[in-house]
Short mmCIF file of C-alpha atoms and ligand atoms in Angstrom, two decimals:
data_model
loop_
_atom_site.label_atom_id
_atom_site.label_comp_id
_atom_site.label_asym_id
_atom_site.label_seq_id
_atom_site.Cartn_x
_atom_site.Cartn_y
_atom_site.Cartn_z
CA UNK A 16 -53.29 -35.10 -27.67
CA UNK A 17 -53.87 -32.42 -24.86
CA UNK A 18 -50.19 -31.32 -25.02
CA UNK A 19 -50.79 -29.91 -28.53
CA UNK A 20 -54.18 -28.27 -27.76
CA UNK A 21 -52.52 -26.72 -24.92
CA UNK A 22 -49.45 -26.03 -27.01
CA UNK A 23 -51.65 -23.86 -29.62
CA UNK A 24 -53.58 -22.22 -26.89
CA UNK A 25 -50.82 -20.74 -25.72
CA UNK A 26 -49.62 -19.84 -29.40
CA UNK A 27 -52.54 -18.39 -29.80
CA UNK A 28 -52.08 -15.95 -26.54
CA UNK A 29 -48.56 -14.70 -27.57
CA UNK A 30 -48.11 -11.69 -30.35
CA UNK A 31 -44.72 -13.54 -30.75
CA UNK A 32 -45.45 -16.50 -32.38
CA UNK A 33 -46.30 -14.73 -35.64
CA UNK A 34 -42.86 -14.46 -35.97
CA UNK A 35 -42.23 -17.69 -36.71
CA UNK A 36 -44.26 -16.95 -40.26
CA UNK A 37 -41.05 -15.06 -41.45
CA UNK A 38 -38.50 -17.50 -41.52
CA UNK A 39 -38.04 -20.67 -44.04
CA UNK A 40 -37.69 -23.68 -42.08
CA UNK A 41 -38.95 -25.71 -44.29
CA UNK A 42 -40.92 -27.62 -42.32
CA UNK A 43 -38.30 -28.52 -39.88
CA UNK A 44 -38.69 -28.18 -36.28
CA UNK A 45 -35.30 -26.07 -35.46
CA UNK A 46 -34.12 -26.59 -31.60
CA UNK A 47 -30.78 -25.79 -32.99
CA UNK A 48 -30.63 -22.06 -32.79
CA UNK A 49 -27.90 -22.28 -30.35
CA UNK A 50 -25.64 -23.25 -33.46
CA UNK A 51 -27.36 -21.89 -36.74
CA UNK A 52 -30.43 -20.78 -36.96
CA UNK A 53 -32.98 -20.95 -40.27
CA UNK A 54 -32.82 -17.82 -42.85
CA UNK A 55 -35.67 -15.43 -42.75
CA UNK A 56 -37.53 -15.75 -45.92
CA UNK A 57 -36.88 -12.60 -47.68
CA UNK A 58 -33.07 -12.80 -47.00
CA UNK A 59 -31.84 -13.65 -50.64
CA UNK A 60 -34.34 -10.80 -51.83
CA UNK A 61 -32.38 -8.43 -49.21
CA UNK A 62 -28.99 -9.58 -50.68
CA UNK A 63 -30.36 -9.32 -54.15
CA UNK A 64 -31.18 -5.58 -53.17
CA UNK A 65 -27.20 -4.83 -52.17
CA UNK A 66 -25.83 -6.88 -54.93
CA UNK A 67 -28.12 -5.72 -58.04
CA UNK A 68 -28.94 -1.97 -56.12
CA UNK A 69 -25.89 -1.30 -54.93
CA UNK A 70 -22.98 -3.03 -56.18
CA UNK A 71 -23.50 -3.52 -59.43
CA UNK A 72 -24.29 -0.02 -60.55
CA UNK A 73 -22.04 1.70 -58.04
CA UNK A 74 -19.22 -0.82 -57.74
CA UNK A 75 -16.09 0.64 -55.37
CA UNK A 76 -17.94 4.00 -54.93
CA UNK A 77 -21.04 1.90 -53.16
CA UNK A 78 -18.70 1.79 -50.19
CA UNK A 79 -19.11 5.75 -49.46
CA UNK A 80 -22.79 6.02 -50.96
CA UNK A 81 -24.67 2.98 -49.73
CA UNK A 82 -23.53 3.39 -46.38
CA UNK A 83 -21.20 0.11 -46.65
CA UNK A 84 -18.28 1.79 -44.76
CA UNK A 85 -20.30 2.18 -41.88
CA UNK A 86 -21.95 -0.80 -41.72
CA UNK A 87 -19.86 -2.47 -39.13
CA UNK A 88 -20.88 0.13 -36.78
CA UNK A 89 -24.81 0.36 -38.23
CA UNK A 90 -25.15 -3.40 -37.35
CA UNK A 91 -22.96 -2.82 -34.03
CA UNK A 92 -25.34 0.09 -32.89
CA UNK A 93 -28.27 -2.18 -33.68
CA UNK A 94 -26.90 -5.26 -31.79
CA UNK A 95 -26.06 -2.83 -28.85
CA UNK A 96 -29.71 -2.52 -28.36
CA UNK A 97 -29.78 -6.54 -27.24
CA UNK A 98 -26.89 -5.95 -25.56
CA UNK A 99 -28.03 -3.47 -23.07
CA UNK A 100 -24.90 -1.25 -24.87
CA UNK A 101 -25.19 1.79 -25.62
CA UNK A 102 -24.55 3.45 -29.13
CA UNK A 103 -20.89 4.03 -30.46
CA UNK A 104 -19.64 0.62 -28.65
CA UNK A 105 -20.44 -2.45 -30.53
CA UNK A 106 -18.43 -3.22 -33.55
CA UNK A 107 -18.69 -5.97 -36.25
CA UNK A 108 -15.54 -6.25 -37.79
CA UNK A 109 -15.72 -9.13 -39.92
CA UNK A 110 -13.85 -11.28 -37.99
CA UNK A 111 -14.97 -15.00 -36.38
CA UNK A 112 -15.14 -15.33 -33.17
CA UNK A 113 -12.04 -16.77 -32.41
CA UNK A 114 -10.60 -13.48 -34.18
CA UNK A 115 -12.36 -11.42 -32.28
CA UNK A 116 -11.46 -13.58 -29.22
CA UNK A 117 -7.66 -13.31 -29.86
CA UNK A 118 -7.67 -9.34 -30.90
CA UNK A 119 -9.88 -8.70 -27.10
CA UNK A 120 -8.14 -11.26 -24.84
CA UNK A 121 -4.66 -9.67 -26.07
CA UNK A 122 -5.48 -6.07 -26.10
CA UNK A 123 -7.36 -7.00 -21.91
CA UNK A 124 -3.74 -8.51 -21.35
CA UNK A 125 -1.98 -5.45 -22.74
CA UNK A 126 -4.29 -2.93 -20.55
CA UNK A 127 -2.46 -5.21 -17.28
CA UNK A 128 1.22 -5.40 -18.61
CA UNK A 129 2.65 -6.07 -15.19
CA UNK A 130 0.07 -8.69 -14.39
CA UNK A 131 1.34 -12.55 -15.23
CA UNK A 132 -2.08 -14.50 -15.52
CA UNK A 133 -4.59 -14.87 -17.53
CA UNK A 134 -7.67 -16.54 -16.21
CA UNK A 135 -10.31 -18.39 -18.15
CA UNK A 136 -12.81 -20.85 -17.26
CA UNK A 137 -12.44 -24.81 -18.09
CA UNK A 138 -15.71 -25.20 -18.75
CA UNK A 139 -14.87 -22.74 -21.78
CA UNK A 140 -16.31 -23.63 -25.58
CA UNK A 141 -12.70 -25.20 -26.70
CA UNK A 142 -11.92 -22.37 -28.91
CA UNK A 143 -11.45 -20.05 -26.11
CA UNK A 144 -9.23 -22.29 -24.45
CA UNK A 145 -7.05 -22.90 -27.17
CA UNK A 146 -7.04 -19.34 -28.08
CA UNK A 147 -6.35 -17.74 -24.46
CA UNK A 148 -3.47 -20.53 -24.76
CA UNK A 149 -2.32 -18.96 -27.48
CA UNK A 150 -2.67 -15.03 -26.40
CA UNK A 151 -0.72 -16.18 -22.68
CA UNK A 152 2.07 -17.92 -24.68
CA UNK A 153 2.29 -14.68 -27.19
CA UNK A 154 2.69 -12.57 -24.41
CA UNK A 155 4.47 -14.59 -22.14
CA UNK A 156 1.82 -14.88 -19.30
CA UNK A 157 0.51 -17.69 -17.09
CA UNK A 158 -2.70 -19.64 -18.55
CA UNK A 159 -5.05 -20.67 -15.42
CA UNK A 160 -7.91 -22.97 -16.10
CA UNK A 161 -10.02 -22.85 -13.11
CA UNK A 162 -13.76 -24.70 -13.40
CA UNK A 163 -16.43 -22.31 -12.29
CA UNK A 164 -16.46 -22.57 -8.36
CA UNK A 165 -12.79 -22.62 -8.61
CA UNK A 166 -12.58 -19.15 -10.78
CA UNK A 167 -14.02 -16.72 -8.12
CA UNK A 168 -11.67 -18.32 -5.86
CA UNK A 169 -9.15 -17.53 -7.77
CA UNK A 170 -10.21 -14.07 -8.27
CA UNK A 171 -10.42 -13.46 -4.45
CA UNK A 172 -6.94 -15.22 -3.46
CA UNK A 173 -4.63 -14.22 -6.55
CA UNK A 174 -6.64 -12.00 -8.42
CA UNK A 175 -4.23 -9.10 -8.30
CA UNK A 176 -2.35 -11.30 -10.45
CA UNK A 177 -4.38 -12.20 -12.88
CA UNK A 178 -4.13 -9.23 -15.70
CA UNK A 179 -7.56 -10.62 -17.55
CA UNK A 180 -10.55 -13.39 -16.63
CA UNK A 181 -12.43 -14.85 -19.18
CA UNK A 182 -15.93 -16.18 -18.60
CA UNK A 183 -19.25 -16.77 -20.25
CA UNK A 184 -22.63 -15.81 -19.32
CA UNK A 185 -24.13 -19.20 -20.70
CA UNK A 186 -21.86 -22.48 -20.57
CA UNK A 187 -22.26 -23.47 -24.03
CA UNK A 188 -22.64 -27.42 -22.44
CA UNK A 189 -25.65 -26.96 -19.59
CA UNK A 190 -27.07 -23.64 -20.65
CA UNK A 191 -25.97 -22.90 -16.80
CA UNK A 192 -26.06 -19.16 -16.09
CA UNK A 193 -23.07 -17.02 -14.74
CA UNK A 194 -23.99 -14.06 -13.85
CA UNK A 195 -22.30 -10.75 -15.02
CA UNK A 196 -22.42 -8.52 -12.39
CA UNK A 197 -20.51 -10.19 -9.29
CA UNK A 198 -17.78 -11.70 -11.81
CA UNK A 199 -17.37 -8.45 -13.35
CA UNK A 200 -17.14 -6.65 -9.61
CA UNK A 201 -14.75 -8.67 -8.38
CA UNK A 202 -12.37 -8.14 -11.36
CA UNK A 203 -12.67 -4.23 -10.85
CA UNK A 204 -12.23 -5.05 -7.14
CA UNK A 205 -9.10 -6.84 -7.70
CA UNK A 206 -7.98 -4.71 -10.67
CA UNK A 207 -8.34 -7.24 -13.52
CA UNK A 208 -10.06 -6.76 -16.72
CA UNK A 209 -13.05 -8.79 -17.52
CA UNK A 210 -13.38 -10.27 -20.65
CA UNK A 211 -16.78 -11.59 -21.61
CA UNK A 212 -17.83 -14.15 -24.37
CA UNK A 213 -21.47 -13.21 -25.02
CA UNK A 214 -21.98 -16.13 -28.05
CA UNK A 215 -24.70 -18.20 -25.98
CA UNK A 216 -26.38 -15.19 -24.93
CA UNK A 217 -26.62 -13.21 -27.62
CA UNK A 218 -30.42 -12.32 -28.73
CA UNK A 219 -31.80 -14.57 -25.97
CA UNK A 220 -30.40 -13.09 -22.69
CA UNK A 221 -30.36 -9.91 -21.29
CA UNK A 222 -26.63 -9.14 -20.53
CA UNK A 223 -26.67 -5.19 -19.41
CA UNK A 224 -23.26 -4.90 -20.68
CA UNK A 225 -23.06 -0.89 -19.72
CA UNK A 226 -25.01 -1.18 -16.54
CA UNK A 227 -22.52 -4.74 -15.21
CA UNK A 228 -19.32 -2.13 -15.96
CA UNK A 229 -17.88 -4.19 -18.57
CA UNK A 230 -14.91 -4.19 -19.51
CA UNK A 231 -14.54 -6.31 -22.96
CA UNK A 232 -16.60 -8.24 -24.37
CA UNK A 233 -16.83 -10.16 -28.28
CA UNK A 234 -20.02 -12.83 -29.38
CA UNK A 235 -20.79 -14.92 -32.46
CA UNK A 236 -23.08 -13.29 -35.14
CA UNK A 237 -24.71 -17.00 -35.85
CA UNK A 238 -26.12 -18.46 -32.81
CA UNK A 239 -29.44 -17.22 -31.60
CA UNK A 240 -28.76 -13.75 -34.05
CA UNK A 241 -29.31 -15.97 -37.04
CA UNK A 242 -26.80 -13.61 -38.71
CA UNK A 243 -26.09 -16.89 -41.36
CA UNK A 244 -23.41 -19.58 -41.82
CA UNK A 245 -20.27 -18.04 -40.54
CA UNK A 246 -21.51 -14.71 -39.94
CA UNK A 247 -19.27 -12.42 -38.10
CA UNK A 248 -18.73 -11.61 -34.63
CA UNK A 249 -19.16 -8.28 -32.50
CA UNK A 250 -16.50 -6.65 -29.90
CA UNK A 251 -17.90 -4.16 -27.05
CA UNK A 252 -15.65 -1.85 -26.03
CA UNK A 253 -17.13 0.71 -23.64
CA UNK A 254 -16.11 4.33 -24.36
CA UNK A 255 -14.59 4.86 -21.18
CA UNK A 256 -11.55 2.10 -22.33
CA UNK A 257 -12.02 3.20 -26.19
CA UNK A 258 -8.69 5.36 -26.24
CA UNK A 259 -6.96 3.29 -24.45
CA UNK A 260 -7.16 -0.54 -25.89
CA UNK A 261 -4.76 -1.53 -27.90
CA UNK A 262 -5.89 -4.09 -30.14
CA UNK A 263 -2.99 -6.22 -32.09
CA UNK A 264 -4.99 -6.74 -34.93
CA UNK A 265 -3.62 -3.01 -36.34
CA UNK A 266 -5.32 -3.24 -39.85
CA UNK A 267 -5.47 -0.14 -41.55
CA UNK A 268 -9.56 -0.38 -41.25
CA UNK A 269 -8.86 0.84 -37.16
CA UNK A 270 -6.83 3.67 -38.25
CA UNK A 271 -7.73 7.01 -37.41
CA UNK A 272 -7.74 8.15 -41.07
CA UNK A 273 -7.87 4.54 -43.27
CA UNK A 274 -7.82 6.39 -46.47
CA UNK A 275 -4.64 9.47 -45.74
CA UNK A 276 -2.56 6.07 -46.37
CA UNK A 277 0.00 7.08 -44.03
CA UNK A 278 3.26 4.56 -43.06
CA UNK A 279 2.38 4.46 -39.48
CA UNK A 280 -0.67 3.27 -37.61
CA UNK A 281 -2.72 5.70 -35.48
CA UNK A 282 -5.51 4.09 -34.37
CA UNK A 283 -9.15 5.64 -34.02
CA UNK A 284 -10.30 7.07 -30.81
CA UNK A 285 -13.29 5.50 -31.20
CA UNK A 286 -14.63 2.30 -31.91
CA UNK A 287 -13.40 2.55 -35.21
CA UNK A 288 -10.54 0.91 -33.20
CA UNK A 289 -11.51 -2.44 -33.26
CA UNK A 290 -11.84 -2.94 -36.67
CA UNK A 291 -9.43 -4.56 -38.71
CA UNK A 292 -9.74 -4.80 -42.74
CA UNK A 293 -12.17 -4.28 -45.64
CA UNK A 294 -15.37 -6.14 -43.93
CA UNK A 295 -17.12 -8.45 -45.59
CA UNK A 296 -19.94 -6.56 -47.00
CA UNK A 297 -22.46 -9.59 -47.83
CA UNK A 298 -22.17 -11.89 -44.66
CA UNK A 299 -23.11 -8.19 -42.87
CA UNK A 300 -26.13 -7.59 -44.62
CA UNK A 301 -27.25 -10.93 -43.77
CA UNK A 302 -26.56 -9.73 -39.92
CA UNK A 303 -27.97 -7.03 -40.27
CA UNK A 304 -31.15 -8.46 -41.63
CA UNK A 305 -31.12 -11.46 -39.62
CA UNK A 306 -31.17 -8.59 -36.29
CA UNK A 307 -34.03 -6.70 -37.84
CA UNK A 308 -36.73 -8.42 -36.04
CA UNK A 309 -34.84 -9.23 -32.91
CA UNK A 310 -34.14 -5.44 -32.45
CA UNK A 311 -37.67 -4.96 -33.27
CA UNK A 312 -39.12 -7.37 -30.28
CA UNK A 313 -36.67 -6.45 -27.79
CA UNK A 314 -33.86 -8.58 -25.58
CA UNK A 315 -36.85 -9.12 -22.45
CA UNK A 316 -39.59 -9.73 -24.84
CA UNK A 317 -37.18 -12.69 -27.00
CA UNK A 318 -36.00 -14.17 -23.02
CA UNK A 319 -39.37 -14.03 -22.18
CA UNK A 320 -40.48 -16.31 -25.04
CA UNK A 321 -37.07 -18.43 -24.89
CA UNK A 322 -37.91 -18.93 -21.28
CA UNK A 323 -41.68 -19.94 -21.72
CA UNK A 324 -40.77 -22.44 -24.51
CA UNK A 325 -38.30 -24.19 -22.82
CA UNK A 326 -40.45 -24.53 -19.57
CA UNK A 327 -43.22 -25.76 -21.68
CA UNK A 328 -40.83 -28.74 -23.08
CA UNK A 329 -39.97 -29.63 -19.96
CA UNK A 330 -43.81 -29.49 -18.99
CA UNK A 331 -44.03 -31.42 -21.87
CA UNK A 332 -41.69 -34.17 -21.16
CA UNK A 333 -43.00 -34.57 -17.68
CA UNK A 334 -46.43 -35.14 -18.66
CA UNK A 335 -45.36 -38.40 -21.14
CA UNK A 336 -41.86 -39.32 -19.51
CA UNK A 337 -41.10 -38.10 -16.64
CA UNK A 338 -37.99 -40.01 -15.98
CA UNK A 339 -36.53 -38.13 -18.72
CA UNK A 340 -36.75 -34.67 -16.44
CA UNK A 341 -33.76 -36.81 -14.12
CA UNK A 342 -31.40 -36.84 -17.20
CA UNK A 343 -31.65 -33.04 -17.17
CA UNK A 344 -28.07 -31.75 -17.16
CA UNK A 345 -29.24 -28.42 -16.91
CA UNK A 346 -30.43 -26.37 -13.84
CA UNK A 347 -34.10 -27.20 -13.26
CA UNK A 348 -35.04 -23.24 -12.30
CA UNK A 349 -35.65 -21.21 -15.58
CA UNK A 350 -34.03 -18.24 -13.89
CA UNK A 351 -30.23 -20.20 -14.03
CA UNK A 352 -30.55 -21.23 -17.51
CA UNK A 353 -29.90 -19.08 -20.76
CA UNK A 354 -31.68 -20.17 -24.10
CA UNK A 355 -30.95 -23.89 -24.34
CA UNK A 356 -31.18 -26.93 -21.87
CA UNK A 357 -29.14 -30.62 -22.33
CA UNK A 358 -30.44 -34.10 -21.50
CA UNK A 359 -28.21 -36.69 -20.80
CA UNK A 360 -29.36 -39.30 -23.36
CA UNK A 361 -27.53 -42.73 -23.77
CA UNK A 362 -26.16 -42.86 -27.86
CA UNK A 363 -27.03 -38.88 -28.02
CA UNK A 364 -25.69 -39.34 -31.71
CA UNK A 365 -28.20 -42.26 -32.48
CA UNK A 366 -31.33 -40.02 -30.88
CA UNK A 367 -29.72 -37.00 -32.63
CA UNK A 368 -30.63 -38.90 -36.16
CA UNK A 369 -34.04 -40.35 -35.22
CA UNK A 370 -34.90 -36.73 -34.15
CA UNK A 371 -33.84 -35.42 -37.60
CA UNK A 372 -35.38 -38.31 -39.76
CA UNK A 373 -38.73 -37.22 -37.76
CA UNK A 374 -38.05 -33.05 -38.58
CA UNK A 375 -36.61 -31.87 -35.36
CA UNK A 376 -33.09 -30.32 -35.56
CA UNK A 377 -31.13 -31.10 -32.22
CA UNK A 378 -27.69 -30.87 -31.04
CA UNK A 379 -25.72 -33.83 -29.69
CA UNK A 380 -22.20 -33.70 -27.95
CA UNK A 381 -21.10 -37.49 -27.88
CA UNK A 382 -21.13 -39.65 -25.25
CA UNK A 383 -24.52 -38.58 -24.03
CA UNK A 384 -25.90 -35.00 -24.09
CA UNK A 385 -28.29 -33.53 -25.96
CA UNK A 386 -28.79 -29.81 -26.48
CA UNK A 387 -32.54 -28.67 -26.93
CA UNK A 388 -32.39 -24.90 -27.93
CA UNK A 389 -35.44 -22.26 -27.68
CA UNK A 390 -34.90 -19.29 -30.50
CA UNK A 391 -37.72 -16.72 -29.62
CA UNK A 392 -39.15 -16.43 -33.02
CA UNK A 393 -38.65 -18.99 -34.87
CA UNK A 394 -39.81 -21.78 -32.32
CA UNK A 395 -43.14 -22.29 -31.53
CA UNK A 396 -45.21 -24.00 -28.50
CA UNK A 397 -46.92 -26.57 -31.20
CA UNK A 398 -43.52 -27.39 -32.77
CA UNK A 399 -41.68 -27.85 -28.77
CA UNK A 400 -44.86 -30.38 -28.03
CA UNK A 401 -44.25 -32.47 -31.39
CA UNK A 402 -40.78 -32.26 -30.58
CA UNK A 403 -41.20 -33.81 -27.05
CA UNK A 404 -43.00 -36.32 -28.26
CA UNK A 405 -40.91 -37.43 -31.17
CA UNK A 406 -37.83 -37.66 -28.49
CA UNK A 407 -40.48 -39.69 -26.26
CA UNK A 408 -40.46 -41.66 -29.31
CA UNK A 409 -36.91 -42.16 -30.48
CA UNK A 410 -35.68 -43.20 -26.60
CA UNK A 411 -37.88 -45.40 -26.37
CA UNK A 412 -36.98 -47.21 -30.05
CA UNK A 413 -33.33 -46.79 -28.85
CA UNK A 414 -34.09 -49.41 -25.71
C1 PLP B 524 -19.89 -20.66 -31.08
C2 PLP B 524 -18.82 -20.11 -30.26
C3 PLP B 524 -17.63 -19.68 -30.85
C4 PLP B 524 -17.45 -19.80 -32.34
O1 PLP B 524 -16.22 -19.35 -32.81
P1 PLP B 524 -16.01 -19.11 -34.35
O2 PLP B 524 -14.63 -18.60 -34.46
O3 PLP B 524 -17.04 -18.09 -34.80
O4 PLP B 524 -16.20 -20.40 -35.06
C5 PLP B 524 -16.65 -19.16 -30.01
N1 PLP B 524 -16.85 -19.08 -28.67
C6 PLP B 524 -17.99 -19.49 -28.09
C7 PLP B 524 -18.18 -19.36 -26.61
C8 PLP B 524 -19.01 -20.02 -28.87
O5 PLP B 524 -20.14 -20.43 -28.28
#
């Protein structure tokens, strides 16, 4: 099949696909980074090394010796490097995502108290619309839903209004781009905070979050940053808004001095600020390990790759079925899509199985769309050409 010779040629030509030696798929072609990625290897060594290193011989006192105290900011630091943040402004608290959500979208809404709207995109990932629901009830503001054309417009008509926006750089759907930068300028033009949910970005986009003038942003620690089942999510909070924000999650973790025990809360100037409670120590060692690599390759290097793999399915798919390249829901140019593409496929959920009983891991979203995702490093050229031509295969046995 020239596809596959082709397919390990250009394996061969890319110092990235060695990569893909370091994590345990077991044999399973994973296009489903975009939703939980496969362990490295060594991972239960690493946890073995905390657990029987650390906390068993040090117990409570590993904390302040092992560097566990820190290690929401360690692993925040780190992740600022794919984030185009700098250091001192990326914090993992511990929290989910729709935590970290709630605790950013309140504290943007507090920064605007005489604003009455809060703005978010429809084509949101349902948790963020249920929790900016939520936040505008709590604080007795205006929820507007506007779909993506309609949002800008918004901005430009209203948007003195509107006290926060809330947008994505990748709609979790499509794998359509937004970009930062104009969204971001408009808010500051109209005086509204921009809130940013990085989680389909993360690790495979470049998002310059320091250079667009962010204002807030959070992101899921499980998507393309393989951080592990449930792993927890990041806040950015540039320095310039650091003494300022006031987050409503006031655990004593965000206080300025967690261990004086005092009655009343004074948070951190820093951000220390964002953090909440105790953190859970193991699901951030798993982060931390799962970022190791990433940090190591680079945000342009890992888009790069992302980019070139899904191209080369799409190549793929065009040299055995081309018809399938119509049922792209996605944006044909590379340059408008993040790490992941969707095909509109007739009983996704019956293609989703015959993909798995045949090794590749997909992502269907009943009725009919498909979500093919492109991890830098753990996804290789060979395994995208077998996997075009096993879904080849199980669309044409679902005719
Ligand atoms: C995956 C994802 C989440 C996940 O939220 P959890 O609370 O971590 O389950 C939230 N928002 C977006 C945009 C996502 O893509």
């Amino acid at each position: 099949m020239p596809a596959l010779d082709e397919a390990r040629r250009r394996d061969d030509l890319d110092p990235l696909a060695q990569y893909a030696r370091q994590f345990a798929t077991e044999g399973s072609i994973h296009l489903n980074g975009n939703s939980l990625g496969p362990p490295r290897g060594n991972l239960a060594a690493e946890l073995d090394r905390v657990v029987s290193g650390q906390w068993a011989p040090r117990q409570v006192q590993a904390w302040f010796q092992d560097g566990w105290l820190e290690l929401p900011r360690t692993v925040g630091d780190k992740l600022g490097t794919l984030l185009g943040a700098g250091p001192g402004q990326v914090l993992v608290a511990g929290e989910t995502t729709s935590t970290t959500l709630f605790n950013a979208l309140t504290a943007a809404c507090r920064l605007r108290p005489d604003r009455p709207v809060l703005l978010i995109e429809a084509e949101s990932f349902p948790t963020d619309l249920y929790i900016a629901n939520s936040v505008a009830r709590l604080l007795d503001r205006e929820l507007v839903v506007e779909s993506r054309a309609g949002f800008d417009e918004y901005l430009r008509d209203n948007g003195t209004q509107v006290a926060a926006a809330l947008a994505a750089p990748v709609d979790f759907r499509t794998g359509e781009r937004r970009e930062i930068r104009p969204i971001t300028a408009l808010c500051h033009a109209v005086g509204a905070v921009s809130v940013w949910d990085l989680s389909h970005a993360t690790g495979v986009l470049p998002v310059d979050l320091d250079a667009n003038a962010v204002d807030l942003a959070v992101g899921c620690g499980y998507k393309y940053l393989g951080g592990g089942p449930g792993a927890p999510a990041f806040t950015y909070v540039p320095t310039r808004l650091q003494s300022t924000v006031d987050f409503p999650l006031a655990g004593w973790h965000g206080h300025a001095k967690p261990f004086a025990m005092t009655q009343t809360f004074i948070p951190a100037d820093d951000i220390d600020r964002a953090r909440t409670g105790t953190p859970p120590l193991l699901s951030l060692v798993g982060l931390n390990h799962a970022l190791a690599p990433l940090v190591e390759v680079g945000i342009h290097e890992l888009h790069r790759r992302s980019r070139d793999l899904g191209e080369f399915f799409l190549e793929c798919l065009d040299g055995s079925r081309p018809e399938l390249l119509d049922q792209l829901a996605s944006p044909r140019d590379a340059d408008r899509r993040g790490g992941h593409l969707a095909l509109r496929i007739p009983q996704a959920d019956k293609v989703e199985s015959a993909l798995a009983d045949s090794g590749v891991l997909v992502d269907a979203r009943p009725p009919d769309l498909i979500r093919f995702a492109f991890a830098p490093l753990y996804v290789t050229h060979e395994q995208v050409s077998r996997a075009a031509d096993a879904l080849c295969r199980a669309v044409e046995g679902g005719r």
